[in-house]
XYZ file of C-alpha atoms in Angstrom:
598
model
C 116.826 71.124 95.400
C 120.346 71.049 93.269
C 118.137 69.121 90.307
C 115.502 71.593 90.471
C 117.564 74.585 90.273
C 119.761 73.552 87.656
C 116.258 73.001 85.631
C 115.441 76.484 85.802
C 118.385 77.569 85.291
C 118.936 75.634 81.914
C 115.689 77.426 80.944
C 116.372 80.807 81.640
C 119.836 80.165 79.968
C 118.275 78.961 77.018
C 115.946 82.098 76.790
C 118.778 84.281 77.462
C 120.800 82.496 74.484
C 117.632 83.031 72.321
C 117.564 86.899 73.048
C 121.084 87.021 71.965
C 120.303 85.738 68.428
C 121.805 83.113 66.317
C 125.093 84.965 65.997
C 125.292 84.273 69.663
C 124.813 80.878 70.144
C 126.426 78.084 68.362
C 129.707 79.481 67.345
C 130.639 80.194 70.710
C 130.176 76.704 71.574
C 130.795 74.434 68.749
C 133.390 72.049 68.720
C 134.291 70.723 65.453
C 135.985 67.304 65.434
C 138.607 68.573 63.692
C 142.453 68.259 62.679
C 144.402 69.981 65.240
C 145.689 73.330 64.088
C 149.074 74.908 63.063
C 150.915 75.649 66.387
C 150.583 79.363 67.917
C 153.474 81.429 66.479
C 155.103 82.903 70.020
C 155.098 86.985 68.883
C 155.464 89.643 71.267
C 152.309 91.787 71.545
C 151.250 94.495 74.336
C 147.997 92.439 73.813
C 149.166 89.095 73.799
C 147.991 85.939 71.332
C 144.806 84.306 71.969
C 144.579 80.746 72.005
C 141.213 80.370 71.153
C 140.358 78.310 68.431
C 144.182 76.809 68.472
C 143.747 74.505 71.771
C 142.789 71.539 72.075
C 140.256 69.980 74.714
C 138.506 66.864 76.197
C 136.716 67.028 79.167
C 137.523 64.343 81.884
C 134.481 62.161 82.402
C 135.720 60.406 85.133
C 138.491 62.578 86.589
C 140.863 59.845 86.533
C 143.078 60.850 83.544
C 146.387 61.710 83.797
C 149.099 63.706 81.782
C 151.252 60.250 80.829
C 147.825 59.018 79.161
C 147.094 62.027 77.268
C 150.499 62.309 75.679
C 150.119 58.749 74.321
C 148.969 58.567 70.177
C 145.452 57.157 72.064
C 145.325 59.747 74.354
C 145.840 62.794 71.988
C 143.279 61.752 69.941
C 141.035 61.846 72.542
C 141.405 65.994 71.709
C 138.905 68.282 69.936
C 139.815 71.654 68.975
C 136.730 74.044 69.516
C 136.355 77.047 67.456
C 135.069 79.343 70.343
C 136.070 80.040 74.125
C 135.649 76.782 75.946
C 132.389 77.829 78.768
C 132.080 75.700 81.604
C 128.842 76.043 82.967
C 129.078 75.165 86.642
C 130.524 72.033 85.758
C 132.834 69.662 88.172
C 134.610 67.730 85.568
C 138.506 68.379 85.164
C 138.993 69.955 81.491
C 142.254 69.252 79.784
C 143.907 71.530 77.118
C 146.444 71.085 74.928
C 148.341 73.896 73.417
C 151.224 73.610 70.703
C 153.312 76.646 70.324
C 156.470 77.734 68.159
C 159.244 79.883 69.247
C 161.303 80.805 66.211
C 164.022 82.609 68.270
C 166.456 81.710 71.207
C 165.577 82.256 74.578
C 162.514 82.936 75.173
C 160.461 84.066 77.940
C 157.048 83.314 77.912
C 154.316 83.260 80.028
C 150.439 81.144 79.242
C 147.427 82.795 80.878
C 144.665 81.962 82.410
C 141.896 85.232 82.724
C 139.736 83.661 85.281
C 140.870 83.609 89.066
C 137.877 81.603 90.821
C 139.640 78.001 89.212
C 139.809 75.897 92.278
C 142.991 73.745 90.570
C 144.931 74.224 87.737
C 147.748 72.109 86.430
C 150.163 72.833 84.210
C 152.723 70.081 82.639
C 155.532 70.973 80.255
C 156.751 72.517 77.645
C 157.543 69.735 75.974
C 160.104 69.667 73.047
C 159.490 67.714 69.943
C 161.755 64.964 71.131
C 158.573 64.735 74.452
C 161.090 65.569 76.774
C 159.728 67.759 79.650
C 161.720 71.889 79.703
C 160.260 71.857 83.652
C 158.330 70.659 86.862
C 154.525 70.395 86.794
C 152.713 73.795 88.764
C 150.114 72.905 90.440
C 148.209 76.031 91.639
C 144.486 77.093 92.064
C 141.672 78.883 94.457
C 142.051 75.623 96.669
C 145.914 76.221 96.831
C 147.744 78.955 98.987
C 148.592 82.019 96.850
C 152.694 80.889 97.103
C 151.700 78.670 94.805
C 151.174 81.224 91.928
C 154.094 82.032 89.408
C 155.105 85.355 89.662
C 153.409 86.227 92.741
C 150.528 86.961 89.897
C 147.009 87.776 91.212
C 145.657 85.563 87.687
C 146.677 82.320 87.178
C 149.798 82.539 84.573
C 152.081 79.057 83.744
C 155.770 80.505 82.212
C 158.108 78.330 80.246
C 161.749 79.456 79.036
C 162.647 77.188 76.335
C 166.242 77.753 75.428
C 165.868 77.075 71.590
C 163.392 77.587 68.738
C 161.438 74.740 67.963
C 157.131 73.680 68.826
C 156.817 72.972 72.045
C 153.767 71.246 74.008
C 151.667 72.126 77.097
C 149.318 70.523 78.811
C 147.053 72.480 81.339
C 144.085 70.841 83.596
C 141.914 72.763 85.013
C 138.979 72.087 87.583
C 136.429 74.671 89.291
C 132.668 74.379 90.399
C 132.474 78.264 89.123
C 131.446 78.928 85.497
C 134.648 79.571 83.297
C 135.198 80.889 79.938
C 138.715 79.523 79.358
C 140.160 82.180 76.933
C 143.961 81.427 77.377
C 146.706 83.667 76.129
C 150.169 83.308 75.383
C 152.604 86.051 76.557
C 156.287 87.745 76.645
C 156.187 87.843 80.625
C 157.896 91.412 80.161
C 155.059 92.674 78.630
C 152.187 90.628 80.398
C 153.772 91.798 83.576
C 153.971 95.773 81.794
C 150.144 95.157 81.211
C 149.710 93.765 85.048
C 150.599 97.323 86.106
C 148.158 98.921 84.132
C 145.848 96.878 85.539
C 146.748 96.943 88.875
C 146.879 100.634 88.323
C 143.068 100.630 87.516
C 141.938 98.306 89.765
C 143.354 100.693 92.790
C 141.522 103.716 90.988
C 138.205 101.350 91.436
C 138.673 100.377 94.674
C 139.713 104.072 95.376
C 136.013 105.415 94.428
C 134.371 102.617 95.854
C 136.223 103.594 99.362
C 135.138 106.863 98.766
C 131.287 106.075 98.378
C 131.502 104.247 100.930
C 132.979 106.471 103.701
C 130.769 109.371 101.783
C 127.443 107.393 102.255
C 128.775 106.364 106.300
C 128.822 110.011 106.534
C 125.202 110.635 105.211
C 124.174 107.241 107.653
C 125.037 109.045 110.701
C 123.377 112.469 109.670
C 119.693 111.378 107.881
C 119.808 107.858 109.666
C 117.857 106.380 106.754
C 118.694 102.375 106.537
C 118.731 102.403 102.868
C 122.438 104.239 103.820
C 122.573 100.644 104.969
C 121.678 99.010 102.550
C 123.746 101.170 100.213
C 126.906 100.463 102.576
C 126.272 96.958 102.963
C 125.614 96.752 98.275
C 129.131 98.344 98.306
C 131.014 96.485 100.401
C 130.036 93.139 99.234
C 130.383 94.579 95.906
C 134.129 95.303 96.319
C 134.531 91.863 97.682
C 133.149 90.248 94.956
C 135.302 92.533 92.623
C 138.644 92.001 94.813
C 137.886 87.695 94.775
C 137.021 88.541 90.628
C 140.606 89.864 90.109
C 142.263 88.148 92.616
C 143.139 90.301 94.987
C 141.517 88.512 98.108
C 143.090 85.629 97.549
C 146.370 87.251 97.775
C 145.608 89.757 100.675
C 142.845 88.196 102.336
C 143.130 84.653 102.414
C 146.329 84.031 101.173
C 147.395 81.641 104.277
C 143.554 80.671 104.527
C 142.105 79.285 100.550
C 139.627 77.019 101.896
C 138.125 80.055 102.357
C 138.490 81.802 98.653
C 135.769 79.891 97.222
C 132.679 80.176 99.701
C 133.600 83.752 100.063
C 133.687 83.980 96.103
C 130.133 82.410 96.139
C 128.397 83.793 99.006
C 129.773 87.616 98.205
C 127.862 87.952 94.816
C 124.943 86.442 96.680
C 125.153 89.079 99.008
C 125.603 92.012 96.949
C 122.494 90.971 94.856
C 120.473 90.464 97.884
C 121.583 93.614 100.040
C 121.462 95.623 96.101
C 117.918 94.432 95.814
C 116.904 95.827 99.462
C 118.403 98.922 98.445
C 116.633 99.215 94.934
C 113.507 98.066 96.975
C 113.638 101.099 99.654
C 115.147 103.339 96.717
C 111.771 103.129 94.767
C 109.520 102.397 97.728
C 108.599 99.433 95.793
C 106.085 98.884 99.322
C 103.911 101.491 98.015
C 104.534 102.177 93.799
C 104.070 98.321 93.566
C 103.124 96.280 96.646
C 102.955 92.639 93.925
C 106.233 93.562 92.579
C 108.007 94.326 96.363
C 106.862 90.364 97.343
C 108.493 89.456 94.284
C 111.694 91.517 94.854
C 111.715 89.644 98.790
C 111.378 86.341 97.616
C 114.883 87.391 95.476
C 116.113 88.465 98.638
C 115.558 85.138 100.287
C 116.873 83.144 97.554
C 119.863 85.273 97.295
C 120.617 84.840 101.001
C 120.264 81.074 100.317
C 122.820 81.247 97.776
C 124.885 82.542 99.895
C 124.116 80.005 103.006
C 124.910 77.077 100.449
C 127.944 78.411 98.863
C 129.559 78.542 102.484
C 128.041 75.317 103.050
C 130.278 73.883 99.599
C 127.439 73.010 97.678
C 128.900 75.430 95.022
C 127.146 74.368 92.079
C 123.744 74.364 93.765
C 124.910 78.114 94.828
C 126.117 79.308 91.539
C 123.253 77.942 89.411
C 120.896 79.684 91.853
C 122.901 82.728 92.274
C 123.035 83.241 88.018
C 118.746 82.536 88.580
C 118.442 85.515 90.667
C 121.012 87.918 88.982
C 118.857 87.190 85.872
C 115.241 87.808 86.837
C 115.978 90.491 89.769
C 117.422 92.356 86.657
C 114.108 92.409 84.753
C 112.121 92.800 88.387
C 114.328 95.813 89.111
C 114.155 96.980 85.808
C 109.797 96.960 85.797
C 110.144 98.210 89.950
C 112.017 101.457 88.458
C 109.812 102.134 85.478
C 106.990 101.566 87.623
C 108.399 104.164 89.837
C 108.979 106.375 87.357
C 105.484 106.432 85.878
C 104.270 107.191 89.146
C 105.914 110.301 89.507
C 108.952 109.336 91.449
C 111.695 111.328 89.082
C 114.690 109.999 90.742
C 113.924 106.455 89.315
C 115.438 107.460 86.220
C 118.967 107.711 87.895
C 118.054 104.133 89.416
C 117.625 103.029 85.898
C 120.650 104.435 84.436
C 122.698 102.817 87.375
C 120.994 99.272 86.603
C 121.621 99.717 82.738
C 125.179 100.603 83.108
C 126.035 97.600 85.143
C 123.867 95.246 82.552
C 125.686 97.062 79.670
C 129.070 96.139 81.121
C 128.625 92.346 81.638
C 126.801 92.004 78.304
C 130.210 93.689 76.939
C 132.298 91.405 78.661
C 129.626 88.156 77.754
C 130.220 89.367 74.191
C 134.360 89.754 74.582
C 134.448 86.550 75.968
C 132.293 84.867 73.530
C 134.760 86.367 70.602
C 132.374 88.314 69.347
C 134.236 91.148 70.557
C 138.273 91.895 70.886
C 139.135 93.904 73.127
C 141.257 92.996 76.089
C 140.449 95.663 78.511
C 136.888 95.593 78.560
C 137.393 91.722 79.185
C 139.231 92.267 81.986
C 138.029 95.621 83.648
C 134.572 95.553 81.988
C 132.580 93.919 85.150
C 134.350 96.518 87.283
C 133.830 99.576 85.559
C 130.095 98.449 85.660
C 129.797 98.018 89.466
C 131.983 101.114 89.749
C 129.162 103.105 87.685
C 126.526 101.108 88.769
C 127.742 102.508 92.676
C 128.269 105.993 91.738
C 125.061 106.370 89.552
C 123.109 104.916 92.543
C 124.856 108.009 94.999
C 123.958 110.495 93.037
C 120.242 109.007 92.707
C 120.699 108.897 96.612
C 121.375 113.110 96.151
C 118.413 113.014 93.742
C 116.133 111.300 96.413
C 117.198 113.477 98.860
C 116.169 116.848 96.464
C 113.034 115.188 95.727
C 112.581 114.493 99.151
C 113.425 118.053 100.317
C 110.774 119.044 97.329
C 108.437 117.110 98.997
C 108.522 117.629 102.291
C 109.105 121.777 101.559
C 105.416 121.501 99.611
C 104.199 119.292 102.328
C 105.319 121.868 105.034
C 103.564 124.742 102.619
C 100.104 122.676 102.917
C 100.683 121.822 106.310
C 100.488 125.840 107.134
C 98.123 126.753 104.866
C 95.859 124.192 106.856
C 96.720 125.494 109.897
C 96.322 128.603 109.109
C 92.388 127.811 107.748
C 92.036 126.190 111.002
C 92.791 128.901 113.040
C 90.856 131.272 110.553
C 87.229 132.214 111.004
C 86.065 131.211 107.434
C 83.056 133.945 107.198
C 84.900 137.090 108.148
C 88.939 135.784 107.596
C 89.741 136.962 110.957
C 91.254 134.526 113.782
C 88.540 132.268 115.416
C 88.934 130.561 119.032
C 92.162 128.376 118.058
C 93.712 131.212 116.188
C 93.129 133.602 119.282
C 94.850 131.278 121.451
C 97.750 130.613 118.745
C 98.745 134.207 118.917
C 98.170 134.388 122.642
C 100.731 132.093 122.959
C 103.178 133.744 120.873
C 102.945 136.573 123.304
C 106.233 137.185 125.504
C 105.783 135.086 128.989
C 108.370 137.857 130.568
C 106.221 141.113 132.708
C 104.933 142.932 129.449
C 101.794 144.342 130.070
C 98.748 142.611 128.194
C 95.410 144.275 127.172
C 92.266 142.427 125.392
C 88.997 144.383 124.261
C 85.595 141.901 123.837
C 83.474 143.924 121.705
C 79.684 142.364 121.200
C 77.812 144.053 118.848
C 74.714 145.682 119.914
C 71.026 145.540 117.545
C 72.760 142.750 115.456
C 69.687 140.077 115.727
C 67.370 143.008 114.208
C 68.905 142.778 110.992
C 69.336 139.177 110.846
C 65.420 139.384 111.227
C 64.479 141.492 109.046
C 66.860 141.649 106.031
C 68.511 138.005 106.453
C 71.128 136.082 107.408
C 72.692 137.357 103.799
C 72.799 140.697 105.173
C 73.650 139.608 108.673
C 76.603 138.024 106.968
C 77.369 141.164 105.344
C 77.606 142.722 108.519
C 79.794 140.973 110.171
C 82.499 140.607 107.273
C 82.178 144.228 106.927
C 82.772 144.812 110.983
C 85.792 142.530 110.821
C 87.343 144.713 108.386
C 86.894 147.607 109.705
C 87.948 146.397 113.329
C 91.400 145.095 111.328
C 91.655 148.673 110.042
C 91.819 150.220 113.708
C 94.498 148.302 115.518
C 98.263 148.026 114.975
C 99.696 145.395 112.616
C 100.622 142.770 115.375
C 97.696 142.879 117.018
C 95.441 140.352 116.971
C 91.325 140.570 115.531
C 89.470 137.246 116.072
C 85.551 136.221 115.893
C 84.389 134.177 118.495
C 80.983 133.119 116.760
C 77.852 135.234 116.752
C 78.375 138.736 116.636
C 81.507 138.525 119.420
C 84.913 139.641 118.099
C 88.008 140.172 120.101
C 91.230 142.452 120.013
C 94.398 140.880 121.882
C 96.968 143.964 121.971
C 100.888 142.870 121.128
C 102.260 144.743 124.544
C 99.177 146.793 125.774
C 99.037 150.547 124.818
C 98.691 152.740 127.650
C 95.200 153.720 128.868
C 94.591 156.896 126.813
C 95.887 154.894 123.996
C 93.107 152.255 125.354
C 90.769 154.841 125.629
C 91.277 156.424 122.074
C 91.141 152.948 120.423
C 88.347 151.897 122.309
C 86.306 155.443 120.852
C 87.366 154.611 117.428
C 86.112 151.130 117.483
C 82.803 152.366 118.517
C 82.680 154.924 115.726
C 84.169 152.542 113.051
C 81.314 149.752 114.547
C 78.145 152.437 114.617
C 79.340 154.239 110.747
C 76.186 152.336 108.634
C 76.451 150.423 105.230
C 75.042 149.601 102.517
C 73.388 146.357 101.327
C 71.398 145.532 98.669
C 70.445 149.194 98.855
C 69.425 148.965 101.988
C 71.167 150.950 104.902
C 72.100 148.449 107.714
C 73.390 149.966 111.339
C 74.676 148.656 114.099
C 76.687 149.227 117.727
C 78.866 147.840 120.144
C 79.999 147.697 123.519
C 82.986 146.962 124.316
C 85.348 145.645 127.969
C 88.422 146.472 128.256
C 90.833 144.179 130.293
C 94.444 145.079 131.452
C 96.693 142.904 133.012
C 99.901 145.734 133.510
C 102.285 142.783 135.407
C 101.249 139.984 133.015
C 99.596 137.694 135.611
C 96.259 136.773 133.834
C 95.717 134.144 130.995
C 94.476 134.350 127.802
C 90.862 132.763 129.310
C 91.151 135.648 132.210
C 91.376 138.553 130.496
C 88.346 136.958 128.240
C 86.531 136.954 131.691
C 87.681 140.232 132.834
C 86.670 141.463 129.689
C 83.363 140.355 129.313
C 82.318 141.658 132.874
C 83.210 144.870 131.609
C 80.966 144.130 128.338
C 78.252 143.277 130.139
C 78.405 145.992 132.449
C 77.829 148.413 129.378
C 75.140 146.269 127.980
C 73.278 146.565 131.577
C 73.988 150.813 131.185
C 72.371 151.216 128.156
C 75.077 149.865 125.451
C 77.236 151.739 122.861
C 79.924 152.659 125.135
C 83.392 150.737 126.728
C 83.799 150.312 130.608
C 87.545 149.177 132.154
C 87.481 145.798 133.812
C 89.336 147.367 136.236
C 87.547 150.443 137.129
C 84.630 148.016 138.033
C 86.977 145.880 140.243
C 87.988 148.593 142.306
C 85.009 149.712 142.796
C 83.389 146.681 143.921
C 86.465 145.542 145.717
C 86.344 142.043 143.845
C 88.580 140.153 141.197
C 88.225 138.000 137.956
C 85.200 136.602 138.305
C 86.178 132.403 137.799
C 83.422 132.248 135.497
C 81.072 133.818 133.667
């Protein structure tokens, strides 16, 4: 498994590489066999002196060498001096270094350092004096170590020397990790390495401040939309901050200070995490599932690869872990990348804010790639730059959260709009525009359920089927939108006009009038019903008779007074039509109630 992941990985690095360009590639690596160098003037700088270029290196083949046979004439010329930063590409071997420096004054106080943190042992031997007498005690420190170890109570890795007289002095450091290192080592006045340690400290808490505040500001939003990708979110910034606080150092000194065989599975398996619980987020964020159903598969076999990183990183196989981890980092960048522009192109706006957080985060590590490569000098960006990236990265990705949740409003307010306009159609006779059946029983049961009184009036229209005969169902059609209208024009504004099919339409009062009111209304409909029109110039009449139905202590259903009501319609029909009759005029008069059914 180790063999074939370390395959891929060579091939994706060497693609990578290739992107970069030639300026990118050999001089960062190249180590000239050649003489060693002038020693490091010791200078005091708020930046401090780089090493690169003036150390010299072998790599241990065997692990067995040790500092009395390096400081032997065989043994020192066993030392190259590389040009570039000395990378270390998930490789096991002890490195040695040698560094010569010159203190022209008396005194000094000086301090070597070591920018990485995730170094499972480093040694450090020396100074020497030019006579090869040693100034001090070998420090043996590291990840593997507890954090007592380190000088200064430093969260990096720092070796300090006080040589009491000018003169070029000698150190020897050995260093060992299964992480990939870029050893850019720097020599320091401790005041002001110690005066730049407070800025940096100072930033680091301003990081860790924000990314405490996203993530008690996304808990918040967890608990009120209960959306899992809060969860995912939650769970992308927590492991993030981990993997930031074991970066700088910081959990080895507050979290598993008394505990380091715990500092490096931790360091391995909380970058695994945070791309794995970062991809579930991206995947939710752009619905992947449904913009691109291929792509999502892709993005979940990530997942699963990233959760095995993890699983073997607390197992110790830390190579394995890393190689696979820097696999997955590489190509769920590119998959997220295509997931969001496919996204994008499919409408889904806040993709763009997806993208921006994704390209800030890439932007960042390529800067710090490029300042620890020396192709770049600047000594904040190398050691803040991966921060301020995951710090943008998280607060891009909330407000894409607030843009998702404006698109989502967006969506679900235009959703809502179609939702009534199809209710509306369906409750909507489409000849006439009146209420049918369902919209008749809609506003029925919008009615107050308290004693209001209730009224209905069932008007049929009378000689109707003559002038579908005759003239058409065109004209027929005519009729009846024309009826409708003028039935709307004759009742109060919430009262309720609906066609049952046929030539049957239906008046629901909102709180019955009073039975001259009744009466009155009823007259007009008949008049507004009988007045003739015009179509096609011909002249088209028709009548109506119409039941009345009042229920005065609100005890009869919407299908009761419809019975009531058409008892009373009928009853005109039988008398001759064109007139109204009361349901109950005919109940009292033949002692009987609503009939069950018609």
């Amino acid at each position: 498994m180790c063999a074939v992941v370390q395959a891929i990985r060579a091939r994706l690095q060497w693609l990578a590489r290739a992107a970069l360009g030639l300026l990118l590639v050999l001089p960062a690596f190249a180590q000239a066999a050649q003489g060693a160098p002038q020693p490091v003037r010791l200078i005091h700088s708020a930046q401090g002196v780089s090493l690169v270029g003036a150390m010299g290196f072998l790599a241990d083949e065997q692990g067995r060498l040790g500092i009395d046979q390096l400081r032997s004439v065989e043994g020192d010329a066993r030392f190259t001096y590389p040009e570039g930063v000395v990378h270390a590409s998930l490789d096991a071997r002890p490195f040695w270094f040698k560094i010569r420096v010159r203190q022209e004054g008396a005194n000094g106080d000086w301090l070597i350092s070591v920018p990485m943190v995730a170094v499972r042992e480093l040694q450090f031997f020396g100074p020497y004096d030019e006579a090869g007498a040693a100034l001090g005690p070998p420090v043996v420190t590291g990840l593997a170590h507890p954090y007592q170890t380190r000088v200064l109570g430093n969260e990096r890795f720092v070796f300090r020397f006080q040589p009491a007289a000018p003169g070029v002095y000698t150190i020897y450091v050995r260093a060992a990790s299964e992480i990939s290192q870029l050893y850019a080592l720097a020599a320091w006045d401790t005041g002001e390495y110690m005066a730049a340690s407070q800025g940096k400290r100072l930033f680091d808490g301003m990081c860790y401040g924000i990314l405490l505040g996203m993530l008690l500001y996304n808990l918040v939003l967890l608990f009120v939309f209960r959306d899992r990708i809060y969860v995912y979110y939650l769970l992308t910034c927590g492991f993030a901050m981990l993997s930031i606080a074991g970066f700088n150092g910081h959990a080895a000194r507050y979290v598993f200070a008394d505990t380091p065989w715990l500092s490096t599975p931790v360091m391995v398996a909380a970058p695994a995490l945070w791309i794995a619980f970062g991809a579930l987020f991206g995947r939710h964020f752009l619905e992947l599932p449904r913009h691109a159903p291929r792509l999502d598969r892709v993005v979940l076999a990530l997942v699963a690869l990233a959760v095995l990183a993890a699983l073997m990183g607390v197992a110790g196989h830390v190579i394995g872990a890393m190689a696979l981890i820097e696999i997955v980092a590489m190509a769920g960048t590119a998959v997220m990348f295509a997931g969001a522009a496919l996204s994008r192109r499919r409408g889904f706006r806040p993709a763009l804010w997806y993208l921006a957080g994704l390209a800030a985060l890439f932007a960042s590590v390529f800067t710090v790639v490029l300042t620890n490569w020396g192709f770049l000098h600047a000594s904040f960006i190398h050691l803040n730059g991966l921060q301020i990236g995951v710090v943008t990265e998280v607060v891009v990705f909330a407000i894409a959260l607030g843009s998702r949740i404006r698109a989502m409003r967006v969506e679900r307010g235009a959703m809502n709009r179609r939702a009534a306009v199809l209710a509306e159609a369906a409750q909507t006779d489409p000849l006439t525009g009146v209420a049918n059946r369902a919209g008749l029983a809609a506003h029925a049961e919008r009615l107050p359920i308290d004693a209001a009184p209730r009224a209905l009036m069932l008007i049929d229209l009378d000689h109707f089927k003559p002038v579908n005969d005759r003239f058409g169902h065109e004209a027929g059609d005519a009729v009846l939108v024309e009826i409708a209208g003028r039935l709307e024009k004759q009742v109060r504004p919430g009262d309720t006009v609906a066609r049952l099919g046929g030539d049957e339409f239906v008046i629901l009062f909102d709180g019955a009038p009073d039975r001259d009111m009744l009466e009155t209304i009823a007259r007009r409909l008949l008049e507004a019903v009988a007045a003739p029109l015009v179509f096609r110039g011909e002249t088209l009449a028709v009548g109506g008779s119409v039941g009345v139905a009042c229920d005065p202590k609100a005890t009869m259903d919407l299908a009761a007074l419809m019975r009531a009501a058409d008892v009373a319609m009928y009853h005109i029909k039988a008398r001759g039509r064109a007139g109204y009759a009361f349901y109950e005029d005919l109940a009292v008069t033949a002692g009987r109630s609503v009939p069950a059914s018609l």
